[in-house]
XYZ file of C-alpha atoms in Angstrom:
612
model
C -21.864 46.603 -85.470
C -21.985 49.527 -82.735
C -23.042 52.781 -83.660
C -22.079 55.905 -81.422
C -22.863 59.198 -82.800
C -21.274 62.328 -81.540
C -23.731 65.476 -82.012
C -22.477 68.879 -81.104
C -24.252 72.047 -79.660
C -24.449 75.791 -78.434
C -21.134 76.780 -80.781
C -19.209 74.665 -83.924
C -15.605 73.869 -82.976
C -16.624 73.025 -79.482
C -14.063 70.117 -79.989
C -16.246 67.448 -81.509
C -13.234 65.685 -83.875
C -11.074 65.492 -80.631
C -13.865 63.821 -78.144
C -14.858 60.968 -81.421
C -11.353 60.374 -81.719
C -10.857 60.216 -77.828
C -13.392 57.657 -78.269
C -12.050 55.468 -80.210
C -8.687 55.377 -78.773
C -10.265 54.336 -75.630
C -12.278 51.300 -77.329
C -8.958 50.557 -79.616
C -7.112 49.944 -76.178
C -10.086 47.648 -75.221
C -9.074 45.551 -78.173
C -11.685 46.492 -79.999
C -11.480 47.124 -84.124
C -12.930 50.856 -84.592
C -14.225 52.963 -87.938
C -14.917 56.750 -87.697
C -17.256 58.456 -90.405
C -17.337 62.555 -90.457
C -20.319 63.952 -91.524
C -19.859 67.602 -93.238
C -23.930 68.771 -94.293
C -22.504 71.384 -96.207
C -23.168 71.115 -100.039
C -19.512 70.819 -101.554
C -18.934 67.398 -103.261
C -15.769 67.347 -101.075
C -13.679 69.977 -99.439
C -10.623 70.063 -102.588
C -12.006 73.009 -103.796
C -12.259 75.146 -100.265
C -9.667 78.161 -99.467
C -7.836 77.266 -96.332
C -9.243 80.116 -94.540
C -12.631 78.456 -95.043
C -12.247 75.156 -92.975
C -8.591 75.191 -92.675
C -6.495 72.632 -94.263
C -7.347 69.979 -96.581
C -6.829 66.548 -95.619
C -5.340 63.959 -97.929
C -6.009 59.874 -97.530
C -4.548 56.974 -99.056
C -7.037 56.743 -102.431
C -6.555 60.301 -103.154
C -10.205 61.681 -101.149
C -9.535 65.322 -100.266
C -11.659 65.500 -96.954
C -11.807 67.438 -93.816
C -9.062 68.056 -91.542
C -11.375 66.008 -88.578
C -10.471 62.668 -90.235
C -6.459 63.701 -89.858
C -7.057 63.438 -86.008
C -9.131 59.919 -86.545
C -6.105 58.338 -88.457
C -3.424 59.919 -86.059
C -5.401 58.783 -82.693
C -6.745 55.638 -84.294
C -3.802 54.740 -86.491
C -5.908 53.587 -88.992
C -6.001 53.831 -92.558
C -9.970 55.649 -93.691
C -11.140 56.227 -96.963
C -12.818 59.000 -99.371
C -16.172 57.445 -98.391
C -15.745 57.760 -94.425
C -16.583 61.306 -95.397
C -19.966 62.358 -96.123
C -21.090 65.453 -97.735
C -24.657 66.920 -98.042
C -23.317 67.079 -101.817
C -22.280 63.353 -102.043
C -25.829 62.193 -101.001
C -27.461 64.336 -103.134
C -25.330 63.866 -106.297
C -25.813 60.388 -105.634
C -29.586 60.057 -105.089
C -30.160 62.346 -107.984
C -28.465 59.834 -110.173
C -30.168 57.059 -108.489
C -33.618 59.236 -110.323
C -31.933 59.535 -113.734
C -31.580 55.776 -114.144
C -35.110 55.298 -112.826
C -34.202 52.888 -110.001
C -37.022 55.319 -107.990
C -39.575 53.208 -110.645
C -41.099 56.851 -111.118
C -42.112 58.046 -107.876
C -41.670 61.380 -106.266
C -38.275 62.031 -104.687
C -38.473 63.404 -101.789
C -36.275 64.410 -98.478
C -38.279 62.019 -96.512
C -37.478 58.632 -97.040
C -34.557 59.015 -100.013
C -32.406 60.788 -99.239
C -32.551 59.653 -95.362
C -32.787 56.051 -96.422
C -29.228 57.044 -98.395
C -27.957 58.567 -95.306
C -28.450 55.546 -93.274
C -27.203 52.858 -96.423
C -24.116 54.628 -96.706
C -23.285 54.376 -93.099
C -23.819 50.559 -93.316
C -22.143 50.163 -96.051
C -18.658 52.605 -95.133
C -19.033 50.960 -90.964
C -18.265 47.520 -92.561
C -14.983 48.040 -94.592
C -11.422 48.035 -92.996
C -9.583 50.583 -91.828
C -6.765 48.326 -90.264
C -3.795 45.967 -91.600
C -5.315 43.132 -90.665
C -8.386 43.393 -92.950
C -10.509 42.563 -89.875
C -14.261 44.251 -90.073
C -14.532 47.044 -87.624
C -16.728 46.321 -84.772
C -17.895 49.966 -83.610
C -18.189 53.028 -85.726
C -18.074 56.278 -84.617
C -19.812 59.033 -86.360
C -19.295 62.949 -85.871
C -22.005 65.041 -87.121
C -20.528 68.875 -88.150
C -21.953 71.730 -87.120
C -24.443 72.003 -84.450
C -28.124 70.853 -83.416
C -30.714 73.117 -84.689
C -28.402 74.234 -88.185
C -31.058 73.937 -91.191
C -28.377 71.637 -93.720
C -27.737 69.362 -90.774
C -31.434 68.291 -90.408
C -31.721 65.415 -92.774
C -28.960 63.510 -91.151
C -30.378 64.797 -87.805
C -33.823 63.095 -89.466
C -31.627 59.902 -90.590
C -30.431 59.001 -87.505
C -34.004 59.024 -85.564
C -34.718 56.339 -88.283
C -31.723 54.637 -87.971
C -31.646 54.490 -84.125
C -34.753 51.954 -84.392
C -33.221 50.736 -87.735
C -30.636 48.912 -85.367
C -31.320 47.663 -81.868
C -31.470 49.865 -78.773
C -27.733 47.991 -77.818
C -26.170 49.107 -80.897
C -26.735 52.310 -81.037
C -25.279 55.158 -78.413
C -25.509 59.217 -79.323
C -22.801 61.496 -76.866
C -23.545 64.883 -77.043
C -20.705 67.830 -76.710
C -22.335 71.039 -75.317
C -20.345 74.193 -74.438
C -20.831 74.768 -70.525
C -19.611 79.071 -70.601
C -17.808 80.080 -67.185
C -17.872 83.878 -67.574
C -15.468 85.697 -65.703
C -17.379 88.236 -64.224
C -19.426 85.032 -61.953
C -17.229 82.257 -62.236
C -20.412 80.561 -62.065
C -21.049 77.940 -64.359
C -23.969 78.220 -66.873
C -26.029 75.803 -68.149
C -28.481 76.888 -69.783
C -27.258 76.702 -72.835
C -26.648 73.040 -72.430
C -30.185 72.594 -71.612
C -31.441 74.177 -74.879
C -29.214 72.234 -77.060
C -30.248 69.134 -75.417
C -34.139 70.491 -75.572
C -33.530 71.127 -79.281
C -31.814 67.540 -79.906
C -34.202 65.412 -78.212
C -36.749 67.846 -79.987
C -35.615 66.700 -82.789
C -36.293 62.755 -81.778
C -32.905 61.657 -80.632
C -32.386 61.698 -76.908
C -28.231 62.293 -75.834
C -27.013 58.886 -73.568
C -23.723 60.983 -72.771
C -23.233 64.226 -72.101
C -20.021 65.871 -72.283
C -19.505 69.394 -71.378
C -16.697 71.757 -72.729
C -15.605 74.303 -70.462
C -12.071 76.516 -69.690
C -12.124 74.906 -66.087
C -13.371 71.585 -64.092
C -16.885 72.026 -63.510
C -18.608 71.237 -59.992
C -20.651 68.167 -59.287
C -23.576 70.432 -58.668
C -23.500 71.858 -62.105
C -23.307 68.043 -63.589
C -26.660 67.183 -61.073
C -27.896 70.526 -62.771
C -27.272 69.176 -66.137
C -28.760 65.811 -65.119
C -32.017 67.139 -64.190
C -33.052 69.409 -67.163
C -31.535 67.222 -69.577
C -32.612 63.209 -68.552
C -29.442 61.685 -67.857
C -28.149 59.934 -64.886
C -25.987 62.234 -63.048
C -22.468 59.723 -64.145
C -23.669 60.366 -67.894
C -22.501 63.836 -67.638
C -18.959 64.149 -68.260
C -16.400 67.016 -68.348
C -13.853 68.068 -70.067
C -12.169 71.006 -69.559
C -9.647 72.933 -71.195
C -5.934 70.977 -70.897
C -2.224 71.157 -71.792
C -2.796 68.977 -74.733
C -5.150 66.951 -76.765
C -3.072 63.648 -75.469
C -5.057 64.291 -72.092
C -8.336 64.083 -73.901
C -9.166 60.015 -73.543
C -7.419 59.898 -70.111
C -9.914 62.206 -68.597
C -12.858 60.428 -70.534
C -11.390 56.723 -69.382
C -11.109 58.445 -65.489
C -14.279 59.385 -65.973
C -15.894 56.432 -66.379
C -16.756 55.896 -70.445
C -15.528 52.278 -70.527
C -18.089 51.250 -68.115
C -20.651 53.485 -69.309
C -20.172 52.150 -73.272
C -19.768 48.597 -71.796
C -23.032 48.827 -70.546
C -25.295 50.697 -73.026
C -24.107 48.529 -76.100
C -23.414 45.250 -73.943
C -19.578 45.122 -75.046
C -17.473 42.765 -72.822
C -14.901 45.046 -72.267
C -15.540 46.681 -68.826
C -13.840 45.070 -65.673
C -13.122 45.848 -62.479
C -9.580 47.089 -62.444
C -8.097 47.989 -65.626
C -4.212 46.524 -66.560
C -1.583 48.826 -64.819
C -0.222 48.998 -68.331
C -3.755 50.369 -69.995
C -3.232 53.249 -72.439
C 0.008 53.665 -71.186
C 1.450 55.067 -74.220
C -0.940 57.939 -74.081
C -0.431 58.600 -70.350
C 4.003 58.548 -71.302
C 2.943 60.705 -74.719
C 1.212 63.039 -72.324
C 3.607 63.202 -69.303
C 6.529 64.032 -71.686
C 4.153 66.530 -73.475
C 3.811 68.037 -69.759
C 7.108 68.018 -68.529
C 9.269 68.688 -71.548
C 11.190 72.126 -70.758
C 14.005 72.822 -73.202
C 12.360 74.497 -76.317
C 12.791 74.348 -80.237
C 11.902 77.544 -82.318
C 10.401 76.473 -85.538
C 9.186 79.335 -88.483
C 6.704 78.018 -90.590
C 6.646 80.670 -93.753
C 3.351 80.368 -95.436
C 0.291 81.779 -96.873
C -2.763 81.112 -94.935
C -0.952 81.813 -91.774
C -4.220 83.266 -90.590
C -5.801 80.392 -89.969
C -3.842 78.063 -87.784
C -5.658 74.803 -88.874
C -4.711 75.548 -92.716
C -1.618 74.015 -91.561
C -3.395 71.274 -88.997
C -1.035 68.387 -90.410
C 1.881 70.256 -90.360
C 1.330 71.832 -87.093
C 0.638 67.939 -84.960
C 3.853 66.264 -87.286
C 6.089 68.941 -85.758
C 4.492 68.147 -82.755
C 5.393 64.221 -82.481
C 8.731 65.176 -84.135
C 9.606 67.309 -81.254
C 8.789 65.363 -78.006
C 10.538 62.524 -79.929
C 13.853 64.852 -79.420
C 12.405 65.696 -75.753
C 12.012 69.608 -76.652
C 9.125 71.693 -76.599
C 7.600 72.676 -79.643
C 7.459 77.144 -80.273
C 6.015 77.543 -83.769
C 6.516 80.749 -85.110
C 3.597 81.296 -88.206
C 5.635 83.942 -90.459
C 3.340 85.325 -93.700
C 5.432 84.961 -96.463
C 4.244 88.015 -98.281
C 5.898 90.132 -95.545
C 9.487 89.037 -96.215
C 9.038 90.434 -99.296
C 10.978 93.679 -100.532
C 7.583 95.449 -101.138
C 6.595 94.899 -97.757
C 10.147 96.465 -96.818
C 8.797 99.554 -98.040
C 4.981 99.508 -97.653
C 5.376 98.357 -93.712
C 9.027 98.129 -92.816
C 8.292 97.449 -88.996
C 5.815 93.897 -90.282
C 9.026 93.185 -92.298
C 11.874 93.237 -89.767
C 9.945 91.622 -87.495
C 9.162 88.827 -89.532
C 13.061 88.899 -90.771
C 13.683 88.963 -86.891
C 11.521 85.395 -86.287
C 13.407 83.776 -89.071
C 16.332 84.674 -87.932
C 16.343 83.644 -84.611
C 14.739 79.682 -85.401
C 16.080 76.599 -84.843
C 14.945 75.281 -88.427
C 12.342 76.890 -91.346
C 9.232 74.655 -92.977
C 7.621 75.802 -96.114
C 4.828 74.332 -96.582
C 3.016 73.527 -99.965
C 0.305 76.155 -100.802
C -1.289 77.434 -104.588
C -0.897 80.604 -106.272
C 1.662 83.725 -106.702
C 0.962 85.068 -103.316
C 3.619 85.005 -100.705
C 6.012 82.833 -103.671
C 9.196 85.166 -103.599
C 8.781 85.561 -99.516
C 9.367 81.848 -99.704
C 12.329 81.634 -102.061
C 13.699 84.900 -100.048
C 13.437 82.300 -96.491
C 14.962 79.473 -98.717
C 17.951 81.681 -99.572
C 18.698 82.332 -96.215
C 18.255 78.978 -94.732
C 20.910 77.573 -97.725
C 22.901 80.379 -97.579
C 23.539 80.275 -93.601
C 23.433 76.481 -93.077
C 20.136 76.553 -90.964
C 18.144 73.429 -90.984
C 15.330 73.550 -93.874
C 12.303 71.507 -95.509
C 10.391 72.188 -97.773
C 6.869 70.295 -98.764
C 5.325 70.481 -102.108
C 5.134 74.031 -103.446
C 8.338 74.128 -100.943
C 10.160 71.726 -103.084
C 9.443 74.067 -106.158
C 10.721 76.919 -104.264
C 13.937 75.586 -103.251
C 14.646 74.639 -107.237
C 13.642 77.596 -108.127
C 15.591 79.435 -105.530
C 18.879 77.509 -106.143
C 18.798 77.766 -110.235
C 17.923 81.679 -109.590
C 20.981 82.441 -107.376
C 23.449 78.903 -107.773
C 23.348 78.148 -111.306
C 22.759 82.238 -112.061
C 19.086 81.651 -113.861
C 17.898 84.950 -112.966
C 14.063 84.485 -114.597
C 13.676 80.660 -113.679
C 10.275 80.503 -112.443
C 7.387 78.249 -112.193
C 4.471 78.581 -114.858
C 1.859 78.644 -112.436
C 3.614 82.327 -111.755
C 5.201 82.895 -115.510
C 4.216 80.978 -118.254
C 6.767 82.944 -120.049
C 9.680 82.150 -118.065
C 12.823 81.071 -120.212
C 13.632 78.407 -117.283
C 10.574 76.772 -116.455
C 11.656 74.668 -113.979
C 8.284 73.964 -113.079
C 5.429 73.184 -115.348
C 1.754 71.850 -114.956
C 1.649 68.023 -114.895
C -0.817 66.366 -117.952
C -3.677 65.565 -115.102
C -3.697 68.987 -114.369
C -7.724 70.111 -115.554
C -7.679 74.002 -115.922
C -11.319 73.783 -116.662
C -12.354 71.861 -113.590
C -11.067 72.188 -110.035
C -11.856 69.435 -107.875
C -10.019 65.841 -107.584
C -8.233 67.182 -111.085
C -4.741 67.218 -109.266
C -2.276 64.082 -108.674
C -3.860 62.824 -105.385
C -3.365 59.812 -102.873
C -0.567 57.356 -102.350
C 2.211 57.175 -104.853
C 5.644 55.210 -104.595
C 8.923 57.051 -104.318
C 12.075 55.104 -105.321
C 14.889 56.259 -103.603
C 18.097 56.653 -106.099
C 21.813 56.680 -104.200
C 22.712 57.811 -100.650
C 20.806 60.034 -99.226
C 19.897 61.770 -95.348
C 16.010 60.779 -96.158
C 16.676 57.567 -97.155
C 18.623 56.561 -93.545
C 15.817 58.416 -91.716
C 13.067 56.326 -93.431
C 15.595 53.173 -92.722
C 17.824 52.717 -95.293
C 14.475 51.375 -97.638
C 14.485 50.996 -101.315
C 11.337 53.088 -101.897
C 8.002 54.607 -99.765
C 4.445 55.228 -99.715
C 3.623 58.926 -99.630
C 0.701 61.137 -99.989
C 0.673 63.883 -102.846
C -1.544 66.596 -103.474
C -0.250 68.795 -106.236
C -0.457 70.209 -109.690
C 2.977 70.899 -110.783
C 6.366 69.244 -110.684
C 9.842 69.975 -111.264
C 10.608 69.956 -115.247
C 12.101 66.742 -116.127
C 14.488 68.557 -118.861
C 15.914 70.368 -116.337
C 17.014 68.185 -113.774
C 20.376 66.759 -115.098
C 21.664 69.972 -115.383
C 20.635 71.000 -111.952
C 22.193 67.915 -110.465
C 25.576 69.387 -111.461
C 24.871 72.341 -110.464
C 24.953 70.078 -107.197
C 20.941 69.777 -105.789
C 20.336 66.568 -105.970
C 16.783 64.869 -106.481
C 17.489 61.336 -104.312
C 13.808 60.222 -104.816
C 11.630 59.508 -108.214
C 8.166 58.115 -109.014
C 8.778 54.744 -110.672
C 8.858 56.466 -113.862
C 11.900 58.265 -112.640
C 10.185 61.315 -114.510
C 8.563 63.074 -111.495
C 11.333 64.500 -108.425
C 10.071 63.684 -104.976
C 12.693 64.392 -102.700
C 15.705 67.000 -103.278
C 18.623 67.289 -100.709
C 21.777 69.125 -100.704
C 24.580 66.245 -99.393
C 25.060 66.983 -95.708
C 28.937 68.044 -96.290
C 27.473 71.151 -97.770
C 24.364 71.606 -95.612
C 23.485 70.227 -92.115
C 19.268 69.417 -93.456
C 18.491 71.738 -97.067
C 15.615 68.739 -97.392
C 12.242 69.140 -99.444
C 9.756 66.604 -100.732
C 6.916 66.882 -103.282
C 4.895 64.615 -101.600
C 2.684 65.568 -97.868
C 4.697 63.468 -95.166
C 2.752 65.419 -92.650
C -0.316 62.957 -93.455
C 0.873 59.692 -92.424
C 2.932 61.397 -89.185
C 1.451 59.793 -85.953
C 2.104 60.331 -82.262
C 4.024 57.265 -81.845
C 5.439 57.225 -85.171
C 6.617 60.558 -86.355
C 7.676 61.341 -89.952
C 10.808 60.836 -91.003
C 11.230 64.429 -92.922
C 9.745 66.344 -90.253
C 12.152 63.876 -87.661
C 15.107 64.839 -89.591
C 14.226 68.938 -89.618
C 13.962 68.572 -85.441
C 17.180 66.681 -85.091
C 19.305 68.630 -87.244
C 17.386 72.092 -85.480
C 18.965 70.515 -82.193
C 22.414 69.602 -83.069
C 21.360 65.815 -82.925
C 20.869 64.210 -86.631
C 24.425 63.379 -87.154
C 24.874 61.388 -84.123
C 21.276 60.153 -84.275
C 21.910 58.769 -87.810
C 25.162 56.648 -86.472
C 23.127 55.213 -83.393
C 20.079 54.699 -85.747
C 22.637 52.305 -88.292
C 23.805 50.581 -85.284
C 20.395 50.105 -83.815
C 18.512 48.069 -86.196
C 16.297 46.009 -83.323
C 13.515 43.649 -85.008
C 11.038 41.947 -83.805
C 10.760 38.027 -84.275
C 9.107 38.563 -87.448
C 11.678 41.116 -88.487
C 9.256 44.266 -88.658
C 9.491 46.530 -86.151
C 6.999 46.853 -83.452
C 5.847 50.149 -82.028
C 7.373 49.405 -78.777
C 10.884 48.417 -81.048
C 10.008 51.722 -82.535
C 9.512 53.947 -79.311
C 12.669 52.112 -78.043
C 15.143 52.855 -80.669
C 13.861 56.657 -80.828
C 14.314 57.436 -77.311
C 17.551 54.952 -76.958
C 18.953 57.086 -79.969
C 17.689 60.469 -78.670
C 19.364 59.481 -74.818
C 22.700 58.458 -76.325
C 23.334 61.981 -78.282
C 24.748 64.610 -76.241
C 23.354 68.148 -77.566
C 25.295 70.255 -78.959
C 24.950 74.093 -78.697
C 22.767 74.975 -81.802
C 24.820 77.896 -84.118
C 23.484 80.783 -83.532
C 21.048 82.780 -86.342
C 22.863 84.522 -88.473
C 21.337 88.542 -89.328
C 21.332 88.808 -93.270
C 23.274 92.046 -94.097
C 20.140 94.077 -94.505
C 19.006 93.141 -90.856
C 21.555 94.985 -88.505
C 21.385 96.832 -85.404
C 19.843 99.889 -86.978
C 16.450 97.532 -87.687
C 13.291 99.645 -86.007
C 12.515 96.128 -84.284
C 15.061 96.640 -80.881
C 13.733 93.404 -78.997
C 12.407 90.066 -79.334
């Protein structure tokens, strides 16, 4: 096994979860099996219980581990499959070397920082580096490990400690550490500065581990001056210092690190025999097409995304990257518009009336709405105020999780004339509780107490979901939520005409609710979190189906799609079958001129909001 451990200094969020992942897409393409561990020292158990404007959104994986957003962008670049245990907390070690004492496996002695809960540091990455993260249950051969926060924070030290041990643990060839250091270009000079690389280097190798990469972050290229600079005050060969400056998107991340010579350099430091002289003309050349179109995409799609935590743009990290692969998949440019849903609200018409037209005025002139899921009453009746418009003028819609619940509730409010349906998260009271608290619900304890992980939705009849996803009998989907449409309720609201197309195997729990495409071009919404499984090359059906119809293009794609089914030999399709079919299907739809927004009656010339 190869270690490489990606350390980060000077600021956090210098772009540490981007560069690991970079990292391992490189070594993937060099046929290489690859594991990525993310290492969060703060003292949390895991991050379920944080507020979205903490660390931004939580991530969801296969087994139900809520974890942090970082190990999104490992599955997505990877394509790999992690687990609960790729992420460590300073709370996970703990918890577990504290229980280690209360059985007495510690035969009495004193417990100390220094070796126990090091040695645990080190035994967990062992153990986590071996297991599979791939269909092919091969063992991964390199693991990459990003330590959060930066060199020099006090909760980061005893994994800072851990891996001085660990580096002589394991040989000298299987072990690597890349530093990310911020290299500030202020505007006033437009020198470069780099001192502050040199004391976060000073402070790591302080520390006992010495950095055999060195990547610098900075807005533009740096000179080679500044890298001989770096390579002088810091003890690394001048072509160890790499940089990486600010770009059009993350896709150009491992391009500029494989230009830059990291194949060679990771060849050689842990004696991998994958460097040669000329690499294949066709080498990563899914990235470099991903990136081109990325680049040279010009017609746009306008997207409002009605939340809560709009804030904070990586509460909706997932979200934001599906829409992202959805929409160069339909060759347009992605323009996300984050709209809080508290200020489509009547109260806000009244408290701030310029905040709400203007936020009436984004809706209004999108290609297609998301709602996102989200937890409490905040911001609830903005949301079923943006569903109401999107049914009620035809304009593409999803909805994901707490979106689902707002769409029922929105259509037995206004459709079926329930004026008080509500959820009992919101009204406990509510004569039409369309949505109640599921049994695994824990009000007396927070974390992991929701209905988590991978769950199987049976699809049930016809449906525009079910052709997207390829006219399958059921999927895999990741959940992450509390409450769920009331079962007693749902024959009654199917002739009231939503209809709920996909069921958990119990057929008790609604996962996906549609109104039929006569009625509505895409009024979609799922319980589950499709956004977690989306990937560059691959993107999610639901969030495939909100672009298409947003462009005039998920009728026609839907008839090409049926009379496309190309299979491999073995009758699965490949990702180059895959990529095919999308952009064969995409090519052979003309585009029709998208309808445009409809005002709603209380948004008319007179608003106070005269331009865009």
């Amino acid at each position: 096994m190869k270690y490489i451990l990606v350390t980060g200094g000077v600021i956090s969020g210098i772009g540490k979860g981007v560069i690991a992942s970079s990292i391992g897409t490189i070594l993937k393409h060099c046929g290489l099996h690859v594991t990525s561990i993310k290492i969060d020292p703060y003292i949390n158990i895991d991050a379920g219980t944080f507020s979205p404007f903490e660390h931004g959104e939580v991530f969801v994986l296969d087994d139900g581990g809520e974890v942090d957003l970082d190990l999104g962008n490992y599955e997505r670049f990877l394509d790999v499959t992690l687990h609960r245990a790729n992420n460590i907390t300073t709370g996970k070690i703990y918890q577990q070397v504290i229980e280690c004492e209360r059985r007495g496996d510690y035969l009495g002695k004193t417990v100390q920082v220094v070796p126990h809960i090091t040695d645990a540091i080190q035994e967990w990455v062992i153990n986590v580096a071996k297991v599979p993260v791939t269909d092919d249950g091969k063992e991964p051969e390199v693991c990459i490990i990003e330590l959060g926060g930066t060199i020099g924070d006090i909760e980061g030290m005893p994994f800072v400690e851990a891996f001085r041990q660990f580096q002589f643990r394991v040989s000298h060839e299987s072990f690597c550490c890349v530093h990310v250091s911020l290299v500030p270009q202020p505007k006033s000079t437009g020198e470069s500065k780099t001192k502050p690389t040199q004391a976060s280097v000073k402070e790591l190798r302080g520390s006992g581990l010495s950095p055999d990469l060195i990547v610098c972050r900075s807005e533009m290229p740096i000179i080679d001056e500044v890298k001989q600079k770096i390579s002088n005050f810091c003890h690394v060969k001048p072509d160890r210092v790499i940089c990486i400056h600010d770009c059009t998107s993350t896709y150009r991340v491992p391009l500029m690190l494989e230009e830059q010579g990291l194949i060679q350099f990771i060849a050689e430091r842990l004696q991998l025999n994958i460097a040669t002289p000329a690499r294949p003309k066709k080498f990563m050349w899914k990235w470099r097409d991903l990136a081109d179109r990325h680049d040279n995409v010009r017609k746009v799609v306008e997207i409002a995304l009605v939340g809560k935590y709009t804030q904070l743009e990586d509460a909706y990290a997932s979200v934001t990257k599906a829409l992202q692969h959805s929409a160069l998949f339909v060759n347009r440019r992605l323009n996300l518009s984050y709209i809080e849903a508290t200020s489509l609200e009547e109260a806000t018409k009244i408290e701030n009336p310029v905040k709400y037209h203007q936020a009436w005025q984004i809706l209004c002139r999108s290609d297609g709405v998301i709602v996102p899921g989200g937890f409490g009453k905040r911001g609830m009746e903005g949301k079923i105020a943006a569903v109401t418009w999107c049914r009620t003028t035809r304009k593409p819609f999803l909805g994901v999780c707490l979106g689902l619940q707002a769409a029922v509730i929105e259509f037995t409010r206004n459709v079926m004339n329930w004026k008080d349906a509500n959820t009992t998260e919101i009204d406990p009271e509510s004569p039409y509780p369309v949505v109640i608290d599921m049994p695994e619900h824990n009000p007396g304890q927070m974390g992991g107490t929701m209905r988590l992980g991978k769950r199987t939705t049976i699809f049930h009849g016809d449906s525009i979901l079910k052709k997207l996803y390829g006219n399958v009998g059921s999927i895999d989907e990741r959940h992450r939520h509390r409450y769920e449409i009331n079962p007693e309720f749902v024959d009654k609201i199917e002739e009231a005409g939503l209809h709920f197309v996909g069921r958990d195997e119990s057929e008790t729990r609604m996962e996906i609710m549609e109104l039929p495409i006569s009625t509505h071009p895409y009024f979609v919404a799922t319980q589950y979190h499709p956004e977690y499984i989306s990937r560059p090359l691959k993107p999610s059906p639901p969030y495939l189906g909100l672009l298409l119809a947003a462009v005039g293009k998920l009728q026609p794609y839907l008839n090409n799609a049926m009379a496309s089914n190309t299979t491999s030999e073995d009758g699965e399709n490949s990702d180059d079958d895959i990529v095919g079919i999308l952009r064969r299907n995409i090519s052979n739809v003309s585009l029709s001129a998208t309808s445009t927004p409809v005002t709603p009656s209380h948004l008319s010339v007179k608003s106070p909001v005269g331009t865009d």
